[in-house]
Short mmCIF file of C-alpha atoms and ligand atoms in Angstrom, two decimals:
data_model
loop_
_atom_site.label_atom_id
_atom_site.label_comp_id
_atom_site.label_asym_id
_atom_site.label_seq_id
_atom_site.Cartn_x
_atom_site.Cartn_y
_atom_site.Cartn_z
CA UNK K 827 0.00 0.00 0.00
CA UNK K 828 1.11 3.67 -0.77
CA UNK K 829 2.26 5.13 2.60
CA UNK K 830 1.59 8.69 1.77
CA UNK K 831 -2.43 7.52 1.29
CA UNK K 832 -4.01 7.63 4.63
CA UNK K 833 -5.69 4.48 5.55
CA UNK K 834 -9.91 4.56 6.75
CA UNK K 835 -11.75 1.95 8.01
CA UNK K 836 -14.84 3.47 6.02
CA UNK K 837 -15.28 5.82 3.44
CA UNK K 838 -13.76 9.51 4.68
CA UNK K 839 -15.55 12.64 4.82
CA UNK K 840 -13.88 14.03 1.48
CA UNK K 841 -14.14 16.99 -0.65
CA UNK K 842 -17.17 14.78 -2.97
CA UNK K 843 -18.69 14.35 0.26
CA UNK K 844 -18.51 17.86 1.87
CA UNK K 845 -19.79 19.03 -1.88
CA UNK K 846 -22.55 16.65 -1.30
CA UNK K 847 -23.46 17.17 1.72
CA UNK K 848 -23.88 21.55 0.92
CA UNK K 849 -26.12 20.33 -2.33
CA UNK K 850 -28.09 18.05 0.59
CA UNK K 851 -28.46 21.23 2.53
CA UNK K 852 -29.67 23.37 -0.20
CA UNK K 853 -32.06 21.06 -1.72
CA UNK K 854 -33.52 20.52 1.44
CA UNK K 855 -33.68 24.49 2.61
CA UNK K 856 -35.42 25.20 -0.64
CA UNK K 857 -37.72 22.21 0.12
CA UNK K 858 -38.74 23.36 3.60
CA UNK K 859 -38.34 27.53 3.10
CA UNK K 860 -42.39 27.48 3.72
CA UNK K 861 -42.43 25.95 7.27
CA UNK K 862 -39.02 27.94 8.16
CA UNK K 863 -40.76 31.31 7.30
CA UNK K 864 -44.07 30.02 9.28
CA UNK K 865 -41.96 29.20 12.07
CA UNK K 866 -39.90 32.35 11.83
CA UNK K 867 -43.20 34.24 11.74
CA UNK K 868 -44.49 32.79 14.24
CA UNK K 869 -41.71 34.13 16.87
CA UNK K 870 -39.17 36.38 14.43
CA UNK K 871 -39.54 38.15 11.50
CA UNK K 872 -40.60 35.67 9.27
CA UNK K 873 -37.55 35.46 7.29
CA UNK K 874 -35.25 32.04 7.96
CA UNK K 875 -36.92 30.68 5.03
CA UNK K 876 -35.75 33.39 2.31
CA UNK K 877 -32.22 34.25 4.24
CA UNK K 878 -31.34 30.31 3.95
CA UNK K 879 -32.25 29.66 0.82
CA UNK K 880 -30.76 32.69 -0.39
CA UNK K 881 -27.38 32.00 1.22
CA UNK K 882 -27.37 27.93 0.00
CA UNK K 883 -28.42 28.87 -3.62
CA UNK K 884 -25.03 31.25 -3.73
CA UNK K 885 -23.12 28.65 -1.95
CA UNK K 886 -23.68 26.50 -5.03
CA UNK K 887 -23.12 29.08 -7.24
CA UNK K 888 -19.79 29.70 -5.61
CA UNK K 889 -19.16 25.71 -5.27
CA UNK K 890 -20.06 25.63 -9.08
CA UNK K 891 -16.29 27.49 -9.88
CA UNK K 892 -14.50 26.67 -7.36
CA UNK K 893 -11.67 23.92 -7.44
CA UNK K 894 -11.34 23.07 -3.65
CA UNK K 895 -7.97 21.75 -2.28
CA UNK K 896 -9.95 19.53 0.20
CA UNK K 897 -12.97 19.03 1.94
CA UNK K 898 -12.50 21.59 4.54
CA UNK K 899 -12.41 24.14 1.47
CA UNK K 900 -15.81 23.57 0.19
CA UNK K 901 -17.04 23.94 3.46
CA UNK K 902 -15.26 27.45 4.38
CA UNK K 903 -16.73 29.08 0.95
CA UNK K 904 -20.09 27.93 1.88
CA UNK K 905 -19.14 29.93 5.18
CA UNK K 906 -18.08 32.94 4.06
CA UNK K 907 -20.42 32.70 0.89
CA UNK K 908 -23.62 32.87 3.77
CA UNK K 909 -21.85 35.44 5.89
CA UNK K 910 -21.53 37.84 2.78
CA UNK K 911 -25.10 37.30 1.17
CA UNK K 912 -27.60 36.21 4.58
CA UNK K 913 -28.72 39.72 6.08
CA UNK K 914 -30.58 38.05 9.09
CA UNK K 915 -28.45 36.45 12.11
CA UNK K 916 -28.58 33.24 10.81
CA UNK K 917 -26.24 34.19 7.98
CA UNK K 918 -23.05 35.13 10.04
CA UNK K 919 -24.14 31.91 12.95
CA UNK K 920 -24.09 29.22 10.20
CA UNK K 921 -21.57 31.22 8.04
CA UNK K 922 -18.81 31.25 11.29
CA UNK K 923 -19.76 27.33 12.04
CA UNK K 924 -19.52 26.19 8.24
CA UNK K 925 -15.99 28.39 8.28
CA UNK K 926 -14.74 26.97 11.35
CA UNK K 927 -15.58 23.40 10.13
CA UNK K 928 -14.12 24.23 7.27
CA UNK K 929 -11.25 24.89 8.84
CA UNK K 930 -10.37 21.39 10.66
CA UNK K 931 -11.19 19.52 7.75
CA UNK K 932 -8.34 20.48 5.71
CA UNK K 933 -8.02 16.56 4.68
CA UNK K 934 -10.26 13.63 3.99
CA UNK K 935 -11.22 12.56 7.54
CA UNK K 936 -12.59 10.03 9.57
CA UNK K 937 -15.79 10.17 12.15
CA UNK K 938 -13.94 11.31 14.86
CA UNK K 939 -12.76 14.06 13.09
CA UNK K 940 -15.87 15.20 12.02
CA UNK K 941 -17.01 15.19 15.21
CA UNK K 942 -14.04 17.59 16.14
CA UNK K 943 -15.15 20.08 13.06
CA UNK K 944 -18.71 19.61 14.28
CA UNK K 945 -17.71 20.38 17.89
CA UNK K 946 -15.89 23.27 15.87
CA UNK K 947 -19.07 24.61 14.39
CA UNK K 948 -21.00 24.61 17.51
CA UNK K 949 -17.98 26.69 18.92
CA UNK K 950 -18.49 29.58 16.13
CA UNK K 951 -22.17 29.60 16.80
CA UNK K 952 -21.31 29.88 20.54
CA UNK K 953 -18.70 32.23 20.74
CA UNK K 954 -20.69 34.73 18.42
CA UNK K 955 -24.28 34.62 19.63
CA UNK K 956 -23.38 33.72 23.07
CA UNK K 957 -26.14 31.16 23.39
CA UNK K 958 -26.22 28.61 26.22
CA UNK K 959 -28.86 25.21 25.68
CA UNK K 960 -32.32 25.85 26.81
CA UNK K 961 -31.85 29.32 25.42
CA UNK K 962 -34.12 28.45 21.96
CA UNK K 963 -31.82 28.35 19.25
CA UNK K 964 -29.49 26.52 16.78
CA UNK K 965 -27.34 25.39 20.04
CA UNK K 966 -30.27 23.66 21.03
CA UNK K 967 -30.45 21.31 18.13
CA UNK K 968 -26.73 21.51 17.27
CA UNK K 969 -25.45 20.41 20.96
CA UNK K 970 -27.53 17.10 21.03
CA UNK K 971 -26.51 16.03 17.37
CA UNK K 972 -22.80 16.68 18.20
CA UNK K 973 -23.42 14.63 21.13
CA UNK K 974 -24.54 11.76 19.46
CA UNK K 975 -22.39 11.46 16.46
CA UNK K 976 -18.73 12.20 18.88
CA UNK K 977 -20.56 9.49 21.12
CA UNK K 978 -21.01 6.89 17.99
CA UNK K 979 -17.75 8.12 16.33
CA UNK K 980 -16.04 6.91 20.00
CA UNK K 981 -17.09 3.37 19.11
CA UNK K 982 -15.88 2.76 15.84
CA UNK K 983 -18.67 4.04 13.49
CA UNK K 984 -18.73 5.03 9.93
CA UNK K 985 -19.97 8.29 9.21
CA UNK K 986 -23.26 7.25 8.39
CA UNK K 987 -23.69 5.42 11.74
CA UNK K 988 -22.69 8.63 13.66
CA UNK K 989 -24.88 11.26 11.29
CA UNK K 990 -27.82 8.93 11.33
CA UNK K 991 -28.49 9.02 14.95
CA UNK K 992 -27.06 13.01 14.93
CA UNK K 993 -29.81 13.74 12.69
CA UNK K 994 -32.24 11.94 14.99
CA UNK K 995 -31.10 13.87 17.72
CA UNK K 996 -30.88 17.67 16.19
CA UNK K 997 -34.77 16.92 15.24
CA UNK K 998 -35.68 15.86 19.18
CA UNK K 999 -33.23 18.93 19.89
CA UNK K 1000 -35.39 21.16 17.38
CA UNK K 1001 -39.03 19.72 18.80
CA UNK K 1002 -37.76 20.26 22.15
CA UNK K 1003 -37.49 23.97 21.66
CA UNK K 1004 -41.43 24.76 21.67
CA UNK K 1005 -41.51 24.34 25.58
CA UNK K 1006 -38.77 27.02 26.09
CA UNK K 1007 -38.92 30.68 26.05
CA UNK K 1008 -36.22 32.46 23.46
CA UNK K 1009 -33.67 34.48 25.36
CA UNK K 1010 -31.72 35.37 22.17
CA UNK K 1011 -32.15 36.58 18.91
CA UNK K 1012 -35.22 38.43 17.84
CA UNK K 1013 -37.52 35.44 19.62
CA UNK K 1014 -36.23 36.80 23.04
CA UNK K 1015 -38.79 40.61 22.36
CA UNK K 1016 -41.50 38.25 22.70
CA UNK K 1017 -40.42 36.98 25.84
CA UNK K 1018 -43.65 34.34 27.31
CA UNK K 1019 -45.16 34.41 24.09
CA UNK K 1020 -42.52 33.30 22.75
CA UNK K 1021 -43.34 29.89 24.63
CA UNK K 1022 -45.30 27.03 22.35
CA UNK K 1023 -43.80 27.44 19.45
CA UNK K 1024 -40.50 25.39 17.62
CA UNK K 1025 -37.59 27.51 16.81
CA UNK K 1026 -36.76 28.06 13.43
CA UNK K 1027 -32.78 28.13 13.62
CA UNK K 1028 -33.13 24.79 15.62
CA UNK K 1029 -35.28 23.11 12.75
CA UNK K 1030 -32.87 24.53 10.12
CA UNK K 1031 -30.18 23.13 11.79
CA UNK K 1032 -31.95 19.50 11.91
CA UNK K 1033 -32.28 19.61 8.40
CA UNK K 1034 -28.31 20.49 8.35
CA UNK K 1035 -27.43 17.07 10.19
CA UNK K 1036 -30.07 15.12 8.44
CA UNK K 1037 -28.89 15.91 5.02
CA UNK K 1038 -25.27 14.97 6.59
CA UNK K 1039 -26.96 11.54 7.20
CA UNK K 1040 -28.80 11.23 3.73
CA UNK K 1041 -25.51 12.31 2.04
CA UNK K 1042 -23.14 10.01 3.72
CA UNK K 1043 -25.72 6.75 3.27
CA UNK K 1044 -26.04 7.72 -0.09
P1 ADP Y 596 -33.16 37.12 12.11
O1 ADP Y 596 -33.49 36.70 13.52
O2 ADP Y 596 -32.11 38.16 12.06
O3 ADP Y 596 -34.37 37.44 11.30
P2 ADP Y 596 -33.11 34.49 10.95
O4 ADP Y 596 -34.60 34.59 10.93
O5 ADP Y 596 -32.47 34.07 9.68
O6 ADP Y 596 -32.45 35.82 11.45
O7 ADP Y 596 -32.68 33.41 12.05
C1 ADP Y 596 -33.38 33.28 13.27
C2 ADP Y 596 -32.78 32.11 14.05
O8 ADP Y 596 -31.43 32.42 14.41
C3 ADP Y 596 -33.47 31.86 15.37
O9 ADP Y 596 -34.58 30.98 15.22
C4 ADP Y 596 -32.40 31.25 16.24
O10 ADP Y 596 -32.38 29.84 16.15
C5 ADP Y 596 -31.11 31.75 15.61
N1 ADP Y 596 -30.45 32.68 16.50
C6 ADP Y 596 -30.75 33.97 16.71
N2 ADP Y 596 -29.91 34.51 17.62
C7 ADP Y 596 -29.05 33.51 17.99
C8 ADP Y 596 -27.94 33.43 18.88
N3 ADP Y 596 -27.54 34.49 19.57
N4 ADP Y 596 -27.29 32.25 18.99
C9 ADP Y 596 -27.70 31.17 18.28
N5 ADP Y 596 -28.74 31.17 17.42
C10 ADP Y 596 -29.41 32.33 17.27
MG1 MG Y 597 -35.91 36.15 10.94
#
């Protein structure tokens, strides 16, 4: 065997894969914009829809010329792609976590390095919208899927067993929000009434880890 070629148990999360897994994303954003607006009008401003899909579609259209070095490339233009064209918070949150995962994925990797660039992501999110769980947002489905694919990816799994059971867990994360009243992001002005309903950034963010499990089954 060629000692310069890394060896993996299972396929690696490589730069076809990462590629994938942003198409994943955008085909499901622009699949569900209708129910992230709802939800986002419910308690926001009633656009997470639009500023998602908006962002995604240019991250393909910056994907479609670009001739990434790695995985962790096509993940930091998706970043900084949202960052510069997503007005509402959700642009720079996502765009900072897709950067950052970008970042320590410079190389095809294995599950428990994903699960270092997905501890990564929830990082960004963190350290810029100062979020704890419980507070109603994207930490609240992010922190339960990173939870379950680091705790899969411990015990030997391939990607897809760690992002199945991630995705399983950012939607329980995402339905878990209606219970809790928002104490960030525009959600927080409606303070009680802000109680009953499902956070949009959580939900988008379940739809982030599932199409991370229907890319790497695929
Ligand atoms: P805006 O609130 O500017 O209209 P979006 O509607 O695109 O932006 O996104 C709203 C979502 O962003 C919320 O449902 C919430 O999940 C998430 N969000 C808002 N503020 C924060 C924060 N400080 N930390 C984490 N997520 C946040
Ligand atoms: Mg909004």
């Amino acid at each position: 065997m060629d000692p310069d070629t890394p060896a993996f148990d299972s396929r690696p999360f490589d730069t076809a894969l990462a590629e994938a897994w942003i198409r994943a994303v955008a085909a499901a954003v622009d699949q569900e914009q209708s129910r992230l607006t709802e939800l986002d009008s419910a308690i926001g401003d009633g656009d997470h829809g639009s500023n998602l899909r908006r962002g995604f579609t240019a991250a393909l259209a910056a994907l479609d010329g670009l001739h990434p070095t790695g995985p962790g490339a096509v993940l930091t233009k998706t970043g900084t792609t949202l960052i510069s064209k997503v007005g509402g918070a959700s642009g720079p949150l996502y765009g900072k976590a897709f950067r950052a995962m970008g970042a320590a994925l410079p190389e095809p990797a294995a599950p428990a390095t994903v699960a270092e660039a997905l501890s990564a992501g929830l990082d960004a999110v963190r350290l810029l919208g100062k979020a704890e769980p419980g507070d109603k947002t994207i930490v609240d489905a992010w922190t339960p899927a990173l939870a379950a694919f680091r705790a899969a990816a411990a015990t030997g799994a391939t990607l897809a067993e760690a992002a199945a059971p991630a995705a399983d867990a950012a939607e329980q994360g995402a339905r878990d929000t209606v219970p809790l009243r928002a104490r960030k992001g525009r959600a927080s002005y409606l303070g009680e009434r802000s109680i009953g309903h499902q956070d949009p950034g959580a939900t988008s963010t379940a739809l982030v880890f599932r199409a991370l499990a229907d890319t790497t089954t695929a």
